[in-house]
Amino acid sequence: MGPRFQNDDRVRLYREMYEQHGPIAPVVLPGDVPCWLVLGYRELHRITSDSALFSRDSGLWNQWPNIPADWPLLPMVGKQPSILYTVGERHHRRSALVSDALAAVDPFELRDRSERFADQLIDRLCGRGSADLIADYAKELPALVLAQLYGFSDQAGAELVPGINALVDGGPDALRGRDRVQAAMSGLLTSRREAPAAGVASRMLHHDYSSDFSFQEILEDMMVNFVAGHQPTADWIGNSLRLMLTDDRFAASLSGGRHSVAEAMNEVLWEDTPSQNIAGRWATRDTQLAGRHIAAGDLLMLSFAAANADPQVRPDRTSFTGGNSAFLSFGHGDHRCPYPAQDIAEGIARTGIEVLLDRLPDVELAVSAHALVWRSSPFLRGLASLPVRFTPTPTSAAGVYR
Ligand code: HEM
């Protein structure tokens, strides 16, 4: 949680922990609650591959008697009735339901919708000559596109954006934001239950496995899809734009140079992944791993960021810009980010960045690279703001650009 974690020294910090403690480090969470932080690539891969030994069921946690009702990490670790904490055969069916509903999203339609919303957002700011690409762009686009894919109208989707951002920002409006999004999601599902239509919500309700799950469980998974989909995709856009605007290898590509948007996005998933750390897995019995004795019910926090930079896997820290996708940023194993969800995130982020660079070709940082501030979360990594300037340009024809 210290200042080194918040700035660009973070990877060195993970490496120092690795050198001092090995691939699995003993750490404490707020309130001196003990857990293991998994820093090693191989160990993280092993843990996420073995869901019988390392379960996603947080009910197994041996620390529950020490956790107060107002513990700040409860939203990250607590038991929720969603796909995230479901295990075994029930999880397989639930995962198939979610994946199938997302897999039916047509990639051309996804690109088309992402372009249309990107153009509308740029229309709002292009005459100004300056913008904050986080608040004005990255934190809007994924929610607008996802809402549309789920079955909301454009208007209803736009109304969800402040609520979901309040929820993920975790400030004083977080619970109000969650309630607003949940009420809208519940309304959409109710109407689709009665009248099936296009969209993810309807497909989740009318799947072969739907009868295995209650309305409330499907609602929970729609919330996971929306919340777990919006913020990391927003951070992927923001972190990739930061790289392109601050690194000479990419700066040239703003005017058609050497390194592409896809390469920047790939490098971000290695070096600056939105998914830094996640809780986690719980040991189902006593075991040994990397020389550590892990007791039944111990919590293992997964550090995707540390594993991606594991000195055993990347001794010289060579950059993997060239399209190597062996990063662990989407997780691994049964509970990894569903493949169609990864494709959706990629489609939104890539289109969003390409349209922005197309519409604002001379966009540049309005502050020095060192003045950029990261949000303080140890879980998701993203910028608090990304101030830029550019030559003011006219709006596209009513958001229909190209
Ligand atoms: C850059 C964007 C994204 C990143 C980095 C990301 C990362 C992750 C990670 C690391 C997990 C695994 C959690 C674990 O192992 O316990 C996960 C799970 C999940 N993600 Fe994503 N995700 C992204 C976008 C999305 C999108 C766009 C959606 C939906 C449209 C989505 C839906 C889900 C769901 C439903 C799960 C739970 C899977 C399960 O527990 O079976 N994600 N994501």
Coordinates of C-alpha atoms and ligand atoms in Angstrom, one line a residue:
M1 CA 0.0 0.0 0.0
G2 CA 3.0 2.3 0.3
P3 CA 4.1 4.9 -2.2
R4 CA 6.4 2.5 -4.1
F5 CA 3.4 0.4 -4.9
Q6 CA 1.6 3.3 -6.4
N7 CA 4.3 4.4 -8.8
D8 CA 6.4 2.8 -11.4
D9 CA 8.7 1.1 -8.8
R10 CA 6.0 -1.5 -8.2
V11 CA 7.5 -4.2 -10.4
R12 CA 10.9 -3.8 -8.6
L13 CA 9.0 -4.1 -5.3
Y14 CA 7.4 -7.4 -6.4
R15 CA 10.9 -8.7 -7.4
E16 CA 12.4 -7.7 -4.0
M17 CA 9.6 -9.6 -2.3
Y18 CA 10.3 -12.6 -4.5
E19 CA 14.0 -12.5 -3.8
Q20 CA 13.4 -12.2 0.0
H21 CA 10.5 -14.6 0.4
G22 CA 10.4 -16.8 -2.7
P23 CA 7.4 -17.2 -5.1
I24 CA 4.8 -17.3 -2.2
A25 CA 5.2 -14.5 0.3
P26 CA 3.4 -14.2 3.7
V27 CA 1.6 -10.8 3.8
V28 CA -1.1 -9.1 5.9
L29 CA -4.3 -7.5 4.8
P30 CA -5.9 -4.6 6.6
G31 CA -6.5 -5.5 10.3
D32 CA -3.4 -7.7 10.3
V33 CA -5.3 -10.5 8.6
P34 CA -2.7 -13.1 7.3
C35 CA -2.7 -14.4 3.8
W36 CA -0.2 -15.6 1.1
L37 CA 0.7 -13.5 -1.9
V38 CA 1.4 -15.6 -4.9
L39 CA 4.2 -13.9 -6.9
G40 CA 5.6 -16.8 -9.0
Y41 CA 4.3 -17.5 -12.5
R42 CA 4.6 -21.3 -12.2
E43 CA 3.0 -21.3 -8.7
L44 CA 0.1 -19.1 -9.9
H45 CA -0.4 -21.3 -12.9
R46 CA -0.3 -24.4 -10.7
I47 CA -2.8 -23.0 -8.2
T48 CA -5.3 -21.8 -10.8
S49 CA -5.0 -25.2 -12.6
D50 CA -6.0 -27.2 -9.5
S51 CA -9.4 -26.2 -8.4
A52 CA -9.8 -29.3 -6.2
L53 CA -6.9 -28.2 -4.0
F54 CA -7.2 -24.5 -4.4
S55 CA -10.9 -23.6 -4.4
R56 CA -12.7 -20.4 -5.2
D57 CA -15.1 -21.0 -2.3
S58 CA -14.4 -18.2 0.2
G59 CA -16.5 -20.0 2.8
L60 CA -13.4 -22.2 3.4
W61 CA -11.5 -19.3 4.9
N62 CA -10.0 -20.1 8.3
Q63 CA -9.9 -16.3 9.1
W64 CA -13.7 -15.7 9.1
P65 CA -13.8 -15.6 13.0
N66 CA -11.4 -12.7 12.9
I67 CA -13.1 -10.6 10.2
P68 CA -15.3 -7.7 11.5
A69 CA -18.6 -6.9 9.7
D70 CA -17.2 -3.6 8.4
W71 CA -13.9 -5.1 7.1
P72 CA -12.9 -2.9 4.1
L73 CA -12.0 -5.8 1.8
L74 CA -15.3 -7.7 2.2
P75 CA -16.5 -6.6 -1.3
M76 CA -13.4 -8.3 -2.7
V77 CA -13.2 -11.4 -0.5
G78 CA -16.7 -11.9 0.9
K79 CA -19.0 -14.7 -0.1
Q80 CA -21.3 -13.6 -2.9
P81 CA -23.9 -15.8 -4.7
S82 CA -22.2 -15.2 -8.1
I83 CA -20.2 -17.3 -10.6
L84 CA -17.0 -16.0 -9.0
Y85 CA -17.5 -18.1 -5.8
T86 CA -19.4 -21.1 -7.3
V87 CA -17.4 -24.3 -7.5
G88 CA -17.4 -27.8 -9.0
E89 CA -20.0 -29.1 -11.5
R90 CA -22.4 -26.2 -10.7
H91 CA -19.6 -23.7 -11.7
H92 CA -19.1 -25.6 -15.0
R93 CA -22.7 -25.2 -15.9
R94 CA -22.8 -21.6 -14.8
S95 CA -19.6 -20.8 -16.7
A96 CA -21.0 -22.4 -19.9
L97 CA -24.2 -20.4 -19.6
V98 CA -22.2 -17.1 -19.2
S99 CA -19.7 -18.0 -21.9
D100 CA -22.3 -19.1 -24.4
A101 CA -24.3 -15.9 -23.9
L102 CA -21.2 -13.8 -24.5
A103 CA -19.9 -15.9 -27.4
A104 CA -23.0 -15.1 -29.5
V105 CA -21.9 -11.5 -29.7
D106 CA -21.0 -10.9 -33.3
P107 CA -17.5 -9.4 -33.6
F108 CA -18.5 -7.1 -36.5
E109 CA -21.4 -5.8 -34.5
L110 CA -19.1 -5.3 -31.5
R111 CA -16.7 -3.3 -33.7
D112 CA -19.6 -1.3 -35.2
R113 CA -21.1 -0.4 -31.8
S114 CA -17.8 0.4 -30.2
E115 CA -17.0 2.8 -33.1
R116 CA -20.4 4.5 -32.9
F117 CA -20.1 5.1 -29.1
A118 CA -16.4 6.1 -29.5
D119 CA -17.4 8.7 -32.1
Q120 CA -20.2 10.1 -29.9
L121 CA -17.9 10.5 -27.0
I122 CA -15.2 12.2 -29.1
D123 CA -17.9 14.5 -30.6
R124 CA -18.5 15.7 -27.0
L125 CA -14.9 16.7 -26.5
C126 CA -13.2 17.3 -29.9
G127 CA -14.1 21.0 -30.1
R128 CA -12.5 21.7 -26.7
G129 CA -8.9 21.1 -27.6
S130 CA -8.3 19.4 -24.3
A131 CA -9.8 16.4 -22.3
D132 CA -9.2 13.9 -19.6
L133 CA -9.2 10.7 -21.5
I134 CA -10.0 8.7 -18.4
A135 CA -13.2 10.5 -17.2
D136 CA -14.3 11.7 -20.6
Y137 CA -13.5 8.5 -22.6
A138 CA -12.1 5.4 -21.0
K139 CA -14.6 5.3 -18.1
E140 CA -17.5 5.8 -20.5
L141 CA -16.9 3.6 -23.5
P142 CA -16.9 0.0 -22.1
A143 CA -20.1 0.5 -20.0
L144 CA -21.9 2.0 -23.0
V145 CA -21.0 -0.8 -25.3
L146 CA -21.6 -3.6 -22.7
A147 CA -25.0 -2.2 -21.8
Q148 CA -26.0 -2.3 -25.5
L149 CA -24.7 -5.8 -25.9
Y150 CA -26.7 -6.9 -22.8
G151 CA -29.9 -5.5 -24.3
F152 CA -30.3 -1.9 -22.9
S153 CA -31.3 1.0 -25.2
D154 CA -28.6 3.6 -25.9
Q155 CA -30.5 6.0 -23.5
A156 CA -30.8 3.4 -20.7
G157 CA -27.1 2.4 -21.2
A158 CA -26.0 6.1 -20.8
E159 CA -28.0 6.4 -17.6
L160 CA -26.0 3.4 -16.1
V161 CA -22.6 5.0 -16.6
P162 CA -22.6 7.3 -13.5
G163 CA -23.9 4.4 -11.3
I164 CA -21.3 1.9 -12.4
N165 CA -18.5 4.3 -12.1
A166 CA -19.6 5.3 -8.6
L167 CA -19.7 1.6 -7.7
V168 CA -16.2 0.8 -9.0
D169 CA -14.7 4.0 -7.6
G170 CA -15.9 2.8 -4.1
G171 CA -16.6 6.3 -2.8
P172 CA -19.6 7.5 -0.7
D173 CA -22.0 7.0 -3.7
A174 CA -20.8 3.4 -4.3
L175 CA -23.8 1.6 -2.7
R176 CA -26.3 4.0 -4.4
G177 CA -24.6 3.4 -7.7
R178 CA -24.7 -0.4 -7.2
D179 CA -28.5 -0.2 -6.3
R180 CA -29.2 1.8 -9.4
V181 CA -27.3 -0.5 -11.8
Q182 CA -28.9 -3.6 -10.1
A183 CA -32.4 -2.2 -10.3
A184 CA -31.9 -1.5 -14.1
M185 CA -30.4 -4.9 -14.6
S186 CA -33.3 -6.6 -12.8
G187 CA -35.8 -4.6 -14.9
L188 CA -34.1 -5.7 -18.1
L189 CA -34.1 -9.4 -17.0
T190 CA -37.7 -9.2 -16.0
S191 CA -38.8 -7.9 -19.4
R192 CA -36.6 -10.4 -21.2
R193 CA -38.0 -13.3 -19.2
E194 CA -41.5 -12.4 -20.5
A195 CA -40.4 -11.4 -24.0
P196 CA -37.1 -13.0 -25.2
A197 CA -35.2 -10.7 -27.5
A198 CA -31.6 -10.1 -28.8
G199 CA -28.8 -9.6 -26.3
V200 CA -26.8 -11.2 -23.6
A201 CA -29.5 -10.8 -20.9
S202 CA -32.1 -12.7 -22.9
R203 CA -29.6 -15.5 -23.9
M204 CA -28.6 -16.0 -20.2
L205 CA -32.3 -16.4 -19.3
H206 CA -33.1 -18.8 -22.2
H207 CA -30.1 -21.1 -22.1
D208 CA -30.3 -24.9 -21.7
Y209 CA -28.9 -24.5 -18.2
S210 CA -31.0 -21.5 -17.2
S211 CA -33.4 -23.6 -15.2
D212 CA -30.5 -24.7 -12.9
F213 CA -30.2 -21.1 -11.7
S214 CA -32.5 -18.7 -9.9
F215 CA -33.5 -15.3 -11.3
Q216 CA -31.3 -13.8 -8.5
E217 CA -28.3 -15.9 -9.5
I218 CA -28.6 -14.8 -13.1
L219 CA -28.9 -11.2 -11.9
E220 CA -25.7 -11.6 -9.9
D221 CA -23.9 -12.9 -13.0
M222 CA -25.1 -10.1 -15.1
M223 CA -23.7 -7.7 -12.5
V224 CA -20.4 -9.6 -12.6
N225 CA -20.3 -9.3 -16.3
F226 CA -21.0 -5.6 -16.2
V227 CA -18.8 -4.6 -13.3
A228 CA -15.9 -7.1 -14.0
G229 CA -16.2 -6.1 -17.7
H230 CA -16.3 -2.4 -17.5
Q231 CA -13.5 -1.3 -15.2
P232 CA -10.6 -3.5 -16.4
T233 CA -11.5 -2.7 -20.0
A234 CA -11.5 1.0 -19.1
D235 CA -8.1 0.6 -17.5
W236 CA -6.8 -1.4 -20.4
I237 CA -7.8 1.6 -22.7
G238 CA -6.2 4.1 -20.3
N239 CA -3.0 2.2 -19.6
S240 CA -2.5 1.6 -23.3
L241 CA -3.1 5.2 -24.2
R242 CA -0.6 6.3 -21.5
L243 CA 2.0 3.9 -23.0
M244 CA 1.4 5.2 -26.5
L245 CA 1.5 8.9 -25.4
T246 CA 4.7 8.5 -23.2
D247 CA 6.9 6.0 -25.0
D248 CA 8.8 6.9 -28.1
R249 CA 8.4 3.5 -29.6
F250 CA 4.7 4.1 -29.7
A251 CA 4.6 7.9 -30.0
A252 CA 5.5 7.5 -33.7
S253 CA 2.5 5.3 -34.3
L254 CA 0.2 8.1 -33.6
S255 CA 1.1 9.3 -37.0
G256 CA 1.3 5.8 -38.6
G257 CA 4.7 4.7 -37.2
R258 CA 6.4 1.6 -36.0
H259 CA 4.4 0.0 -33.2
S260 CA 0.7 -0.7 -33.4
V261 CA -2.2 -0.3 -31.1
A262 CA -2.4 -4.1 -30.7
E263 CA 1.3 -4.2 -29.6
A264 CA 0.8 -1.5 -27.0
M265 CA -2.3 -3.3 -25.7
N266 CA -0.3 -6.6 -25.5
E267 CA 2.6 -4.9 -23.7
V268 CA 0.2 -3.4 -21.2
L269 CA -1.1 -6.8 -20.3
W270 CA 2.4 -7.8 -19.4
E271 CA 3.8 -4.7 -17.8
D272 CA 0.8 -2.7 -16.4
T273 CA -2.1 -5.1 -16.3
P274 CA -5.4 -3.7 -15.0
S275 CA -5.8 -7.0 -13.1
Q276 CA -2.9 -6.6 -10.6
N277 CA -4.0 -8.8 -7.6
I278 CA -7.1 -10.8 -6.9
A279 CA -8.5 -12.6 -3.9
G280 CA -8.1 -15.5 -4.5
R281 CA -8.1 -19.2 -3.8
W282 CA -8.6 -21.1 -0.6
A283 CA -6.7 -24.3 0.2
T284 CA -9.1 -27.2 0.7
R285 CA -6.5 -29.2 2.8
D286 CA -3.0 -28.8 4.3
T287 CA -0.4 -28.8 1.5
Q288 CA 3.1 -27.8 0.6
L289 CA 3.9 -25.4 -2.2
A290 CA 7.2 -23.7 -3.1
G291 CA 8.6 -24.8 0.3
R292 CA 5.7 -23.2 2.2
H293 CA 3.3 -25.0 4.4
I294 CA -0.2 -23.9 3.3
A295 CA -2.9 -24.8 5.9
A296 CA -6.4 -25.8 5.1
G297 CA -8.6 -22.7 4.7
D298 CA -5.6 -20.3 4.0
L299 CA -6.3 -17.6 1.5
L300 CA -3.9 -17.2 -1.4
M301 CA -4.0 -13.8 -3.2
L302 CA -3.1 -14.1 -6.8
S303 CA -0.7 -11.4 -8.0
F304 CA -1.0 -11.5 -11.8
A305 CA 1.2 -8.4 -12.0
A306 CA 4.0 -10.1 -10.1
A307 CA 3.7 -13.4 -11.9
N308 CA 3.9 -11.6 -15.3
A309 CA 7.2 -10.1 -14.2
D310 CA 8.5 -13.3 -12.5
P311 CA 12.3 -13.2 -12.6
Q312 CA 12.4 -17.0 -13.2
V313 CA 10.3 -16.6 -16.4
R314 CA 11.7 -13.2 -17.6
P315 CA 15.2 -13.0 -16.2
D316 CA 16.2 -10.1 -18.4
R317 CA 12.8 -8.5 -18.4
T318 CA 12.7 -8.4 -22.2
S319 CA 9.6 -6.8 -23.4
F320 CA 7.0 -9.1 -25.0
T321 CA 5.5 -6.5 -27.3
G322 CA 5.7 -8.9 -30.2
G323 CA 2.3 -10.6 -29.6
N324 CA 3.3 -13.1 -26.9
S325 CA 0.0 -13.8 -25.0
A326 CA 1.3 -16.0 -22.2
F327 CA 0.6 -13.3 -19.6
L328 CA -1.7 -14.3 -16.7
S329 CA -3.7 -11.1 -16.8
F330 CA -7.0 -12.9 -17.7
G331 CA -6.3 -15.6 -15.1
H332 CA -6.0 -19.3 -15.8
G333 CA -8.0 -22.4 -15.2
D334 CA -11.7 -22.9 -14.5
H335 CA -12.3 -19.4 -13.2
R336 CA -10.2 -17.5 -15.8
C337 CA -11.9 -14.7 -17.6
P338 CA -14.2 -16.5 -20.1
Y339 CA -12.6 -16.4 -23.6
P340 CA -15.5 -14.6 -25.3
A341 CA -15.3 -11.9 -22.5
Q342 CA -11.6 -11.5 -23.3
D343 CA -12.5 -11.0 -27.0
I344 CA -15.2 -8.5 -26.1
A345 CA -12.7 -6.5 -23.9
E346 CA -10.2 -6.6 -26.7
G347 CA -12.8 -5.5 -29.3
I348 CA -14.0 -2.5 -27.2
A349 CA -10.5 -1.4 -26.1
R350 CA -8.8 -1.7 -29.5
T351 CA -11.6 0.0 -31.4
G352 CA -11.8 2.8 -28.8
I353 CA -8.1 3.5 -29.1
E354 CA -8.0 3.3 -32.9
V355 CA -11.0 5.7 -33.3
L356 CA -9.5 8.1 -30.8
L357 CA -6.1 8.3 -32.6
D358 CA -7.9 8.5 -35.9
R359 CA -10.1 11.4 -34.8
L360 CA -7.4 13.3 -32.8
P361 CA -4.2 12.6 -34.7
D362 CA -2.1 15.1 -32.8
V363 CA -3.3 14.2 -29.3
E364 CA -0.5 14.6 -26.7
L365 CA -0.1 14.7 -23.0
A366 CA -1.0 18.0 -21.3
V367 CA 1.2 17.2 -18.3
S368 CA 4.6 15.6 -17.9
A369 CA 4.6 11.8 -17.8
H370 CA 5.8 11.8 -14.2
A371 CA 2.9 13.9 -13.1
L372 CA 0.4 11.2 -14.0
V373 CA -1.3 9.7 -10.9
W374 CA -2.4 6.1 -10.5
R375 CA -5.5 5.2 -8.5
S376 CA -4.6 3.8 -5.1
S377 CA -6.2 0.4 -5.5
P378 CA -4.0 -2.7 -4.9
F379 CA -6.4 -4.7 -7.1
L380 CA -7.0 -2.9 -10.3
R381 CA -4.3 -0.7 -11.9
G382 CA -5.4 2.4 -13.7
L383 CA -4.8 6.1 -14.0
A384 CA -6.8 8.6 -11.9
S385 CA -6.8 10.9 -15.0
L386 CA -5.0 11.3 -18.4
P387 CA -5.0 15.0 -19.3
V388 CA -4.3 15.6 -23.1
R389 CA -4.5 18.4 -25.6
F390 CA -5.1 18.4 -29.4
T391 CA -6.1 20.6 -32.2
P392 CA -9.8 21.2 -31.9
T393 CA -11.7 19.5 -34.7
P394 CA -15.4 19.6 -35.8
T395 CA -17.8 16.8 -34.7
S396 CA -18.5 13.9 -37.0
A397 CA -22.0 13.8 -38.7
A398 CA -24.2 13.1 -35.7
G399 CA -21.8 10.5 -34.4
V400 CA -21.9 8.6 -37.6
Y401 CA -18.3 8.8 -38.6
R402 CA -16.6 6.9 -41.5
Ligands
HEM1 C1 -9.2 -6.0 -19.8 C2 -10.3 -6.6 -19.4 C3 -10.4 -7.7 -18.5 C4 -9.5 -8.3 -17.6 C5 -8.1 -7.9 -17.4 C6 -10.2 -9.3 -16.9 C7 -9.6 -10.2 -16.0 C8 -10.2 -11.2 -15.4 C9 -9.6 -12.1 -14.4 C10 -8.1 -12.1 -14.0 C11 -10.5 -13.0 -14.1 C12 -10.2 -14.3 -13.2 C13 -10.6 -14.2 -11.8 C14 -10.1 -15.4 -11.0 O1 -9.3 -16.2 -11.5 O2 -10.6 -15.6 -9.9 C15 -11.7 -12.7 -14.7 C16 -12.9 -13.4 -14.5 C17 -14.1 -13.0 -15.1 N1 -14.3 -12.0 -16.1 FE1 -12.9 -10.8 -16.8 N2 -11.5 -9.4 -17.4 C18 -11.7 -8.4 -18.3 C19 -12.8 -8.2 -19.0 C20 -14.0 -8.9 -18.9 C21 -15.2 -8.6 -19.6 C22 -15.4 -7.5 -20.8 C23 -16.2 -9.4 -19.1 C24 -17.6 -9.6 -19.6 C25 -18.2 -9.1 -20.7 C26 -15.6 -10.2 -18.1 C27 -16.2 -11.2 -17.4 C28 -15.6 -12.0 -16.4 C29 -16.3 -13.1 -15.7 C30 -17.8 -13.5 -15.8 C31 -15.4 -13.7 -14.9 C32 -15.6 -14.8 -13.9 C33 -15.2 -16.2 -14.4 C34 -15.5 -17.3 -13.4 O3 -15.3 -17.1 -12.2 O4 -15.8 -18.4 -13.8 N3 -14.3 -9.9 -18.0 N4 -11.5 -11.6 -15.5

